[in-house]
């Protein structure tokens, strides 16, 4: 399995798979083609024998250059549990560090317990929210619009100049 930058040519493959990869939730609408065209330096694909097994779409904040943001990560259900998500995140962390970022942000739906567990393993902590999942994870109601609640995650990056 190799990692490479995401390419515009990956768009059709990803869009054809994401709803299924998210267990039937309609996700494709949140991934317009421009992400594949204009965020390539911070977005990655995991590939094996020419087959796309996973992808990450992320970027450095234009507003807060010390912050990086992961918008989407997905791994083919048949390839989960092989550290592909971890490797995609680690590549993003290293890239963000090289760009001078000091923290990474991400959000996920409170019902997505797998994503919440994955982010915890990747070193993220949930930011405060007024609501709480049954497992005790805080989240923010209507964060991305009506009934679009989100757990907001933050992870610090190592100081490149530190010991
Ligand atoms: C979340 C997702 C990206 C994880 O990808 P993956 O390649 O299977 O994850 P990895 O094999 O790299 O796992 C890394 C760690 O997270 C843990 N983890 C991953 N998925 C988990 C799950 N569903 N439940 C509990 N722990 C999980 C692994 O056990 C591993 O922990 P470890 O440090 O103890 O070894 C994948 O399940 C997925 O695509 N889900 C659907 C899309 C989604 O929800 N994306 C996130 C929101 S944008």
JSON list of C-alpha atoms and ligand atoms in Angstrom, two decimals:
[
{"chain": "A", "resi": 1, "resn": "UNK", "atom": "CA", "xyz": [0.00, 0.00, 0.00]},
{"chain": "A", "resi": 2, "resn": "UNK", "atom": "CA", "xyz": [1.36, 3.38, -0.96]},
{"chain": "A", "resi": 3, "resn": "UNK", "atom": "CA", "xyz": [0.38, 6.93, -0.18]},
{"chain": "A", "resi": 4, "resn": "UNK", "atom": "CA", "xyz": [0.41, 9.66, -2.80]},
{"chain": "A", "resi": 5, "resn": "UNK", "atom": "CA", "xyz": [-1.17, 13.03, -3.30]},
{"chain": "A", "resi": 6, "resn": "UNK", "atom": "CA", "xyz": [-4.85, 13.06, -4.15]},
{"chain": "A", "resi": 7, "resn": "UNK", "atom": "CA", "xyz": [-5.50, 13.90, -7.82]},
{"chain": "A", "resi": 8, "resn": "UNK", "atom": "CA", "xyz": [-8.46, 15.30, -9.74]},
{"chain": "A", "resi": 9, "resn": "UNK", "atom": "CA", "xyz": [-8.68, 11.92, -11.47]},
{"chain": "A", "resi": 10, "resn": "UNK", "atom": "CA", "xyz": [-9.55, 10.35, -8.10]},
{"chain": "A", "resi": 11, "resn": "UNK", "atom": "CA", "xyz": [-12.78, 12.34, -7.89]},
{"chain": "A", "resi": 12, "resn": "UNK", "atom": "CA", "xyz": [-15.03, 9.90, -9.78]},
{"chain": "A", "resi": 13, "resn": "UNK", "atom": "CA", "xyz": [-13.69, 6.90, -7.89]},
{"chain": "A", "resi": 14, "resn": "UNK", "atom": "CA", "xyz": [-14.17, 8.53, -4.50]},
{"chain": "A", "resi": 15, "resn": "UNK", "atom": "CA", "xyz": [-17.59, 9.98, -5.26]},
{"chain": "A", "resi": 16, "resn": "UNK", "atom": "CA", "xyz": [-18.76, 6.60, -6.52]},
{"chain": "A", "resi": 17, "resn": "UNK", "atom": "CA", "xyz": [-17.73, 4.96, -3.23]},
{"chain": "A", "resi": 18, "resn": "UNK", "atom": "CA", "xyz": [-18.17, 7.37, -0.32]},
{"chain": "A", "resi": 19, "resn": "UNK", "atom": "CA", "xyz": [-21.85, 6.90, 0.43]},
{"chain": "A", "resi": 20, "resn": "UNK", "atom": "CA", "xyz": [-21.29, 3.15, 0.66]},
{"chain": "A", "resi": 21, "resn": "UNK", "atom": "CA", "xyz": [-18.09, 3.60, 2.70]},
{"chain": "A", "resi": 22, "resn": "UNK", "atom": "CA", "xyz": [-20.12, 5.71, 5.18]},
{"chain": "A", "resi": 23, "resn": "UNK", "atom": "CA", "xyz": [-22.70, 2.93, 5.58]},
{"chain": "A", "resi": 24, "resn": "UNK", "atom": "CA", "xyz": [-25.25, 4.51, 3.23]},
{"chain": "A", "resi": 25, "resn": "UNK", "atom": "CA", "xyz": [-25.15, 8.05, 4.62]},
{"chain": "A", "resi": 26, "resn": "UNK", "atom": "CA", "xyz": [-25.29, 10.67, 1.81]},
{"chain": "A", "resi": 27, "resn": "UNK", "atom": "CA", "xyz": [-21.75, 12.07, 1.97]},
{"chain": "A", "resi": 28, "resn": "UNK", "atom": "CA", "xyz": [-20.84, 12.75, -1.67]},
{"chain": "A", "resi": 29, "resn": "UNK", "atom": "CA", "xyz": [-22.50, 16.16, -1.59]},
{"chain": "A", "resi": 30, "resn": "UNK", "atom": "CA", "xyz": [-19.92, 17.28, 0.99]},
{"chain": "A", "resi": 31, "resn": "UNK", "atom": "CA", "xyz": [-17.03, 16.50, -1.36]},
{"chain": "A", "resi": 32, "resn": "UNK", "atom": "CA", "xyz": [-17.18, 18.77, -4.40]},
{"chain": "A", "resi": 33, "resn": "UNK", "atom": "CA", "xyz": [-14.55, 18.35, -7.09]},
{"chain": "A", "resi": 34, "resn": "UNK", "atom": "CA", "xyz": [-12.71, 21.53, -6.11]},
{"chain": "A", "resi": 35, "resn": "UNK", "atom": "CA", "xyz": [-11.24, 19.74, -3.09]},
{"chain": "A", "resi": 36, "resn": "UNK", "atom": "CA", "xyz": [-9.48, 17.36, -5.48]},
{"chain": "A", "resi": 37, "resn": "UNK", "atom": "CA", "xyz": [-8.26, 20.23, -7.65]},
{"chain": "A", "resi": 38, "resn": "UNK", "atom": "CA", "xyz": [-7.16, 22.87, -5.16]},
{"chain": "A", "resi": 39, "resn": "UNK", "atom": "CA", "xyz": [-6.06, 21.07, -1.99]},
{"chain": "A", "resi": 40, "resn": "UNK", "atom": "CA", "xyz": [-3.63, 18.52, -3.40]},
{"chain": "A", "resi": 41, "resn": "UNK", "atom": "CA", "xyz": [-0.54, 19.41, -1.32]},
{"chain": "A", "resi": 42, "resn": "UNK", "atom": "CA", "xyz": [-2.42, 18.47, 1.87]},
{"chain": "A", "resi": 43, "resn": "UNK", "atom": "CA", "xyz": [-4.70, 15.71, 0.56]},
{"chain": "A", "resi": 44, "resn": "UNK", "atom": "CA", "xyz": [-3.68, 12.09, 0.08]},
{"chain": "A", "resi": 45, "resn": "UNK", "atom": "CA", "xyz": [-4.74, 8.80, -1.46]},
{"chain": "A", "resi": 46, "resn": "UNK", "atom": "CA", "xyz": [-3.88, 5.29, -0.28]},
{"chain": "A", "resi": 47, "resn": "UNK", "atom": "CA", "xyz": [-3.50, 2.93, -3.18]},
{"chain": "A", "resi": 48, "resn": "UNK", "atom": "CA", "xyz": [-2.70, -0.76, -3.66]},
{"chain": "A", "resi": 49, "resn": "UNK", "atom": "CA", "xyz": [-2.27, -2.46, -7.03]},
{"chain": "A", "resi": 50, "resn": "UNK", "atom": "CA", "xyz": [-3.90, 0.55, -8.68]},
{"chain": "A", "resi": 51, "resn": "UNK", "atom": "CA", "xyz": [-6.96, 0.42, -6.43]},
{"chain": "A", "resi": 52, "resn": "UNK", "atom": "CA", "xyz": [-7.89, 3.34, -4.21]},
{"chain": "A", "resi": 53, "resn": "UNK", "atom": "CA", "xyz": [-8.27, 2.04, -0.64]},
{"chain": "A", "resi": 54, "resn": "UNK", "atom": "CA", "xyz": [-8.57, 5.34, 1.20]},
{"chain": "A", "resi": 55, "resn": "UNK", "atom": "CA", "xyz": [-8.27, 9.09, 0.98]},
{"chain": "A", "resi": 56, "resn": "UNK", "atom": "CA", "xyz": [-7.88, 12.18, 3.13]},
{"chain": "A", "resi": 57, "resn": "UNK", "atom": "CA", "xyz": [-8.91, 15.71, 2.19]},
{"chain": "A", "resi": 58, "resn": "UNK", "atom": "CA", "xyz": [-7.36, 18.42, 4.35]},
{"chain": "A", "resi": 59, "resn": "UNK", "atom": "CA", "xyz": [-5.85, 21.88, 4.19]},
{"chain": "A", "resi": 60, "resn": "UNK", "atom": "CA", "xyz": [-4.05, 24.60, 6.07]},
{"chain": "A", "resi": 61, "resn": "UNK", "atom": "CA", "xyz": [-6.34, 27.30, 7.39]},
{"chain": "A", "resi": 62, "resn": "UNK", "atom": "CA", "xyz": [-6.26, 30.45, 5.28]},
{"chain": "A", "resi": 63, "resn": "UNK", "atom": "CA", "xyz": [-7.40, 32.40, 8.32]},
{"chain": "A", "resi": 64, "resn": "UNK", "atom": "CA", "xyz": [-5.22, 30.85, 11.03]},
{"chain": "A", "resi": 65, "resn": "UNK", "atom": "CA", "xyz": [-2.00, 29.62, 9.43]},
{"chain": "A", "resi": 66, "resn": "UNK", "atom": "CA", "xyz": [-1.04, 27.72, 12.59]},
{"chain": "A", "resi": 67, "resn": "UNK", "atom": "CA", "xyz": [-4.12, 25.53, 12.15]},
{"chain": "A", "resi": 68, "resn": "UNK", "atom": "CA", "xyz": [-4.69, 22.66, 9.76]},
{"chain": "A", "resi": 69, "resn": "UNK", "atom": "CA", "xyz": [-8.07, 21.05, 9.14]},
{"chain": "A", "resi": 70, "resn": "UNK", "atom": "CA", "xyz": [-9.03, 17.54, 8.07]},
{"chain": "A", "resi": 71, "resn": "UNK", "atom": "CA", "xyz": [-12.29, 17.71, 6.18]},
{"chain": "A", "resi": 72, "resn": "UNK", "atom": "CA", "xyz": [-12.73, 14.08, 5.18]},
{"chain": "A", "resi": 73, "resn": "UNK", "atom": "CA", "xyz": [-11.07, 10.72, 5.66]},
{"chain": "A", "resi": 74, "resn": "UNK", "atom": "CA", "xyz": [-12.42, 7.45, 4.34]},
{"chain": "A", "resi": 75, "resn": "UNK", "atom": "CA", "xyz": [-11.11, 3.90, 4.03]},
{"chain": "A", "resi": 76, "resn": "UNK", "atom": "CA", "xyz": [-12.68, 1.11, 1.99]},
{"chain": "A", "resi": 77, "resn": "UNK", "atom": "CA", "xyz": [-14.57, -1.13, 4.47]},
{"chain": "A", "resi": 78, "resn": "UNK", "atom": "CA", "xyz": [-12.71, -4.14, 3.06]},
{"chain": "A", "resi": 79, "resn": "UNK", "atom": "CA", "xyz": [-9.38, -2.51, 3.98]},
{"chain": "A", "resi": 80, "resn": "UNK", "atom": "CA", "xyz": [-10.16, -1.19, 7.46]},
{"chain": "A", "resi": 81, "resn": "UNK", "atom": "CA", "xyz": [-8.05, -2.11, 10.46]},
{"chain": "A", "resi": 82, "resn": "UNK", "atom": "CA", "xyz": [-4.83, -2.08, 8.41]},
{"chain": "A", "resi": 83, "resn": "UNK", "atom": "CA", "xyz": [-3.56, 1.29, 9.69]},
{"chain": "A", "resi": 84, "resn": "UNK", "atom": "CA", "xyz": [-4.49, 3.02, 6.42]},
{"chain": "A", "resi": 85, "resn": "UNK", "atom": "CA", "xyz": [-6.40, 5.75, 8.26]},
{"chain": "A", "resi": 86, "resn": "UNK", "atom": "CA", "xyz": [-3.48, 6.13, 10.65]},
{"chain": "A", "resi": 87, "resn": "UNK", "atom": "CA", "xyz": [-0.97, 6.44, 7.81]},
{"chain": "A", "resi": 88, "resn": "UNK", "atom": "CA", "xyz": [-3.11, 9.01, 6.03]},
{"chain": "A", "resi": 89, "resn": "UNK", "atom": "CA", "xyz": [-3.35, 11.05, 9.25]},
{"chain": "A", "resi": 90, "resn": "UNK", "atom": "CA", "xyz": [0.37, 10.74, 10.00]},
{"chain": "A", "resi": 91, "resn": "UNK", "atom": "CA", "xyz": [1.21, 11.95, 6.50]},
{"chain": "A", "resi": 92, "resn": "UNK", "atom": "CA", "xyz": [-1.12, 14.90, 6.99]},
{"chain": "A", "resi": 93, "resn": "UNK", "atom": "CA", "xyz": [0.38, 15.70, 10.43]},
{"chain": "A", "resi": 94, "resn": "UNK", "atom": "CA", "xyz": [3.91, 15.67, 8.97]},
{"chain": "A", "resi": 95, "resn": "UNK", "atom": "CA", "xyz": [2.86, 17.86, 6.06]},
{"chain": "A", "resi": 96, "resn": "UNK", "atom": "CA", "xyz": [1.07, 20.31, 8.36]},
{"chain": "A", "resi": 97, "resn": "UNK", "atom": "CA", "xyz": [4.14, 20.44, 10.61]},
{"chain": "A", "resi": 98, "resn": "UNK", "atom": "CA", "xyz": [6.34, 21.24, 7.62]},
{"chain": "A", "resi": 99, "resn": "UNK", "atom": "CA", "xyz": [3.96, 24.09, 6.79]},
{"chain": "A", "resi": 100, "resn": "UNK", "atom": "CA", "xyz": [4.39, 25.48, 10.31]},
{"chain": "A", "resi": 101, "resn": "UNK", "atom": "CA", "xyz": [1.01, 24.40, 11.71]},
{"chain": "A", "resi": 102, "resn": "UNK", "atom": "CA", "xyz": [0.77, 23.76, 15.45]},
{"chain": "A", "resi": 103, "resn": "UNK", "atom": "CA", "xyz": [-2.64, 22.11, 15.67]},
{"chain": "A", "resi": 104, "resn": "UNK", "atom": "CA", "xyz": [-5.09, 20.04, 13.64]},
{"chain": "A", "resi": 105, "resn": "UNK", "atom": "CA", "xyz": [-8.87, 20.36, 13.80]},
{"chain": "A", "resi": 106, "resn": "UNK", "atom": "CA", "xyz": [-11.56, 18.00, 12.56]},
{"chain": "A", "resi": 107, "resn": "UNK", "atom": "CA", "xyz": [-15.26, 17.38, 13.13]},
{"chain": "A", "resi": 108, "resn": "UNK", "atom": "CA", "xyz": [-17.41, 14.29, 13.01]},
{"chain": "A", "resi": 109, "resn": "UNK", "atom": "CA", "xyz": [-21.06, 13.39, 13.56]},
{"chain": "A", "resi": 110, "resn": "UNK", "atom": "CA", "xyz": [-21.90, 12.37, 17.15]},
{"chain": "A", "resi": 111, "resn": "UNK", "atom": "CA", "xyz": [-23.51, 9.15, 15.85]},
{"chain": "A", "resi": 112, "resn": "UNK", "atom": "CA", "xyz": [-20.24, 8.15, 14.16]},
{"chain": "A", "resi": 113, "resn": "UNK", "atom": "CA", "xyz": [-18.79, 6.22, 17.07]},
{"chain": "A", "resi": 114, "resn": "UNK", "atom": "CA", "xyz": [-16.16, 4.56, 14.86]},
{"chain": "A", "resi": 115, "resn": "UNK", "atom": "CA", "xyz": [-14.83, 7.94, 13.76]},
{"chain": "A", "resi": 116, "resn": "UNK", "atom": "CA", "xyz": [-14.86, 9.21, 17.36]},
{"chain": "A", "resi": 117, "resn": "UNK", "atom": "CA", "xyz": [-12.82, 6.18, 18.47]},
{"chain": "A", "resi": 118, "resn": "UNK", "atom": "CA", "xyz": [-10.43, 6.58, 15.53]},
{"chain": "A", "resi": 119, "resn": "UNK", "atom": "CA", "xyz": [-9.82, 10.26, 16.30]},
{"chain": "A", "resi": 120, "resn": "UNK", "atom": "CA", "xyz": [-9.15, 9.46, 19.95]},
{"chain": "A", "resi": 121, "resn": "UNK", "atom": "CA", "xyz": [-6.54, 6.90, 18.86]},
{"chain": "A", "resi": 122, "resn": "UNK", "atom": "CA", "xyz": [-5.01, 9.53, 16.58]},
{"chain": "A", "resi": 123, "resn": "UNK", "atom": "CA", "xyz": [-4.44, 11.81, 19.55]},
{"chain": "A", "resi": 124, "resn": "UNK", "atom": "CA", "xyz": [-7.43, 14.13, 19.18]},
{"chain": "A", "resi": 125, "resn": "UNK", "atom": "CA", "xyz": [-9.42, 15.44, 22.15]},
{"chain": "A", "resi": 126, "resn": "UNK", "atom": "CA", "xyz": [-13.00, 16.68, 21.83]},
{"chain": "A", "resi": 127, "resn": "UNK", "atom": "CA", "xyz": [-13.57, 20.40, 22.34]},
{"chain": "A", "resi": 128, "resn": "UNK", "atom": "CA", "xyz": [-16.33, 21.44, 24.75]},
{"chain": "A", "resi": 129, "resn": "UNK", "atom": "CA", "xyz": [-19.96, 21.28, 23.64]},
{"chain": "A", "resi": 130, "resn": "UNK", "atom": "CA", "xyz": [-23.32, 21.72, 25.33]},
{"chain": "A", "resi": 131, "resn": "UNK", "atom": "CA", "xyz": [-24.56, 18.26, 24.36]},
{"chain": "A", "resi": 132, "resn": "UNK", "atom": "CA", "xyz": [-23.02, 14.90, 25.22]},
{"chain": "A", "resi": 133, "resn": "UNK", "atom": "CA", "xyz": [-23.17, 11.50, 23.50]},
{"chain": "A", "resi": 134, "resn": "UNK", "atom": "CA", "xyz": [-24.26, 8.46, 25.53]},
{"chain": "A", "resi": 135, "resn": "UNK", "atom": "CA", "xyz": [-20.56, 7.62, 25.75]},
{"chain": "A", "resi": 136, "resn": "UNK", "atom": "CA", "xyz": [-19.85, 11.03, 27.33]},
{"chain": "A", "resi": 137, "resn": "UNK", "atom": "CA", "xyz": [-18.31, 12.81, 24.32]},
{"chain": "A", "resi": 138, "resn": "UNK", "atom": "CA", "xyz": [-19.24, 16.52, 24.15]},
{"chain": "A", "resi": 139, "resn": "UNK", "atom": "CA", "xyz": [-20.63, 17.89, 20.90]},
{"chain": "A", "resi": 140, "resn": "UNK", "atom": "CA", "xyz": [-22.13, 21.06, 19.46]},
{"chain": "A", "resi": 141, "resn": "UNK", "atom": "CA", "xyz": [-25.76, 21.14, 18.31]},
{"chain": "A", "resi": 142, "resn": "UNK", "atom": "CA", "xyz": [-26.52, 22.53, 14.80]},
{"chain": "A", "resi": 143, "resn": "UNK", "atom": "CA", "xyz": [-22.81, 23.22, 14.26]},
{"chain": "A", "resi": 144, "resn": "UNK", "atom": "CA", "xyz": [-23.01, 22.69, 10.48]},
{"chain": "A", "resi": 145, "resn": "UNK", "atom": "CA", "xyz": [-26.62, 23.76, 10.10]},
{"chain": "A", "resi": 146, "resn": "UNK", "atom": "CA", "xyz": [-29.99, 22.62, 11.47]},
{"chain": "A", "resi": 147, "resn": "UNK", "atom": "CA", "xyz": [-29.70, 19.10, 12.99]},
{"chain": "A", "resi": 148, "resn": "UNK", "atom": "CA", "xyz": [-26.13, 18.85, 11.72]},
{"chain": "A", "resi": 149, "resn": "UNK", "atom": "CA", "xyz": [-24.52, 18.29, 15.11]},
{"chain": "A", "resi": 150, "resn": "UNK", "atom": "CA", "xyz": [-20.74, 17.81, 15.35]},
{"chain": "A", "resi": 151, "resn": "UNK", "atom": "CA", "xyz": [-18.09, 16.60, 17.71]},
{"chain": "A", "resi": 152, "resn": "UNK", "atom": "CA", "xyz": [-15.24, 19.11, 17.31]},
{"chain": "A", "resi": 153, "resn": "UNK", "atom": "CA", "xyz": [-11.75, 17.62, 17.64]},
{"chain": "A", "resi": 154, "resn": "UNK", "atom": "CA", "xyz": [-8.38, 19.22, 18.23]},
{"chain": "A", "resi": 155, "resn": "UNK", "atom": "CA", "xyz": [-4.90, 17.75, 18.28]},
{"chain": "A", "resi": 156, "resn": "UNK", "atom": "CA", "xyz": [-1.67, 19.63, 18.84]},
{"chain": "A", "resi": 157, "resn": "UNK", "atom": "CA", "xyz": [1.35, 19.06, 16.63]},
{"chain": "A", "resi": 158, "resn": "UNK", "atom": "CA", "xyz": [4.91, 18.84, 17.91]},
{"chain": "A", "resi": 159, "resn": "UNK", "atom": "CA", "xyz": [6.88, 22.07, 17.94]},
{"chain": "A", "resi": 160, "resn": "UNK", "atom": "CA", "xyz": [9.39, 21.63, 15.11]},
{"chain": "A", "resi": 161, "resn": "UNK", "atom": "CA", "xyz": [11.88, 23.74, 17.07]},
{"chain": "A", "resi": 162, "resn": "UNK", "atom": "CA", "xyz": [11.24, 21.87, 20.34]},
{"chain": "A", "resi": 163, "resn": "UNK", "atom": "CA", "xyz": [13.35, 19.20, 22.01]},
{"chain": "B", "resi": 1, "resn": "LIG", "atom": "C1", "xyz": [-12.55, 5.91, 10.57]},
{"chain": "B", "resi": 1, "resn": "LIG", "atom": "C2", "xyz": [-11.74, 5.20, 9.49]},
{"chain": "B", "resi": 1, "resn": "LIG", "atom": "C3", "xyz": [-11.14, 6.25, 8.54]},
{"chain": "B", "resi": 1, "resn": "LIG", "atom": "C4", "xyz": [-10.62, 4.39, 10.16]},
{"chain": "B", "resi": 1, "resn": "LIG", "atom": "O1", "xyz": [-9.79, 3.84, 9.14]},
{"chain": "B", "resi": 1, "resn": "LIG", "atom": "P1", "xyz": [-8.91, 2.52, 9.38]},
{"chain": "B", "resi": 1, "resn": "LIG", "atom": "O2", "xyz": [-7.90, 2.46, 8.31]},
{"chain": "B", "resi": 1, "resn": "LIG", "atom": "O3", "xyz": [-9.79, 1.34, 9.57]},
{"chain": "B", "resi": 1, "resn": "LIG", "atom": "O4", "xyz": [-8.21, 2.85, 10.80]},
{"chain": "B", "resi": 1, "resn": "LIG", "atom": "P2", "xyz": [-6.78, 2.31, 11.29]},
{"chain": "B", "resi": 1, "resn": "LIG", "atom": "O5", "xyz": [-6.64, 0.85, 10.93]},
{"chain": "B", "resi": 1, "resn": "LIG", "atom": "O6", "xyz": [-5.71, 3.23, 10.80]},
{"chain": "B", "resi": 1, "resn": "LIG", "atom": "O7", "xyz": [-6.94, 2.43, 12.88]},
{"chain": "B", "resi": 1, "resn": "LIG", "atom": "C5", "xyz": [-6.16, 3.32, 13.66]},
{"chain": "B", "resi": 1, "resn": "LIG", "atom": "C6", "xyz": [-6.59, 3.16, 15.12]},
{"chain": "B", "resi": 1, "resn": "LIG", "atom": "O8", "xyz": [-7.97, 3.58, 15.26]},
{"chain": "B", "resi": 1, "resn": "LIG", "atom": "C7", "xyz": [-8.75, 2.52, 15.78]},
{"chain": "B", "resi": 1, "resn": "LIG", "atom": "N1", "xyz": [-10.04, 2.49, 15.09]},
{"chain": "B", "resi": 1, "resn": "LIG", "atom": "C8", "xyz": [-10.27, 2.66, 13.77]},
{"chain": "B", "resi": 1, "resn": "LIG", "atom": "N2", "xyz": [-11.58, 2.49, 13.50]},
{"chain": "B", "resi": 1, "resn": "LIG", "atom": "C9", "xyz": [-12.17, 2.20, 14.69]},
{"chain": "B", "resi": 1, "resn": "LIG", "atom": "C10", "xyz": [-13.51, 1.89, 15.05]},
{"chain": "B", "resi": 1, "resn": "LIG", "atom": "N3", "xyz": [-14.51, 1.85, 14.16]},
{"chain": "B", "resi": 1, "resn": "LIG", "atom": "N4", "xyz": [-13.78, 1.64, 16.36]},
{"chain": "B", "resi": 1, "resn": "LIG", "atom": "C11", "xyz": [-12.79, 1.66, 17.30]},
{"chain": "B", "resi": 1, "resn": "LIG", "atom": "N5", "xyz": [-11.48, 1.94, 16.99]},
{"chain": "B", "resi": 1, "resn": "LIG", "atom": "C12", "xyz": [-11.19, 2.19, 15.70]},
{"chain": "B", "resi": 1, "resn": "LIG", "atom": "C13", "xyz": [-7.96, 1.26, 15.45]},
{"chain": "B", "resi": 1, "resn": "LIG", "atom": "O9", "xyz": [-8.28, 0.21, 16.35]},
{"chain": "B", "resi": 1, "resn": "LIG", "atom": "C14", "xyz": [-6.54, 1.73, 15.62]},
{"chain": "B", "resi": 1, "resn": "LIG", "atom": "O10", "xyz": [-6.24, 1.78, 17.01]},
{"chain": "B", "resi": 1, "resn": "LIG", "atom": "P3", "xyz": [-4.81, 1.33, 17.63]},
{"chain": "B", "resi": 1, "resn": "LIG", "atom": "O11", "xyz": [-4.06, 2.63, 17.79]},
{"chain": "B", "resi": 1, "resn": "LIG", "atom": "O12", "xyz": [-5.18, 0.73, 18.92]},
{"chain": "B", "resi": 1, "resn": "LIG", "atom": "O13", "xyz": [-4.15, 0.39, 16.67]},
{"chain": "B", "resi": 1, "resn": "LIG", "atom": "C15", "xyz": [-12.64, 4.19, 8.70]},
{"chain": "B", "resi": 1, "resn": "LIG", "atom": "O14", "xyz": [-13.30, 3.35, 9.62]},
{"chain": "B", "resi": 1, "resn": "LIG", "atom": "C16", "xyz": [-13.69, 4.85, 7.82]},
{"chain": "B", "resi": 1, "resn": "LIG", "atom": "O15", "xyz": [-13.42, 5.16, 6.65]},
{"chain": "B", "resi": 1, "resn": "LIG", "atom": "N6", "xyz": [-14.93, 5.06, 8.34]},
{"chain": "B", "resi": 1, "resn": "LIG", "atom": "C17", "xyz": [-16.03, 5.65, 7.56]},
{"chain": "B", "resi": 1, "resn": "LIG", "atom": "C18", "xyz": [-15.75, 7.06, 7.19]},
{"chain": "B", "resi": 1, "resn": "LIG", "atom": "C19", "xyz": [-15.65, 7.96, 8.41]},
{"chain": "B", "resi": 1, "resn": "LIG", "atom": "O16", "xyz": [-16.41, 7.87, 9.36]},
{"chain": "B", "resi": 1, "resn": "LIG", "atom": "N7", "xyz": [-14.65, 8.90, 8.37]},
{"chain": "B", "resi": 1, "resn": "LIG", "atom": "C20", "xyz": [-14.36, 9.82, 9.48]},
{"chain": "B", "resi": 1, "resn": "LIG", "atom": "C21", "xyz": [-15.22, 11.05, 9.50]},
{"chain": "B", "resi": 1, "resn": "LIG", "atom": "S1", "xyz": [-14.80, 12.18, 8.17]}
]
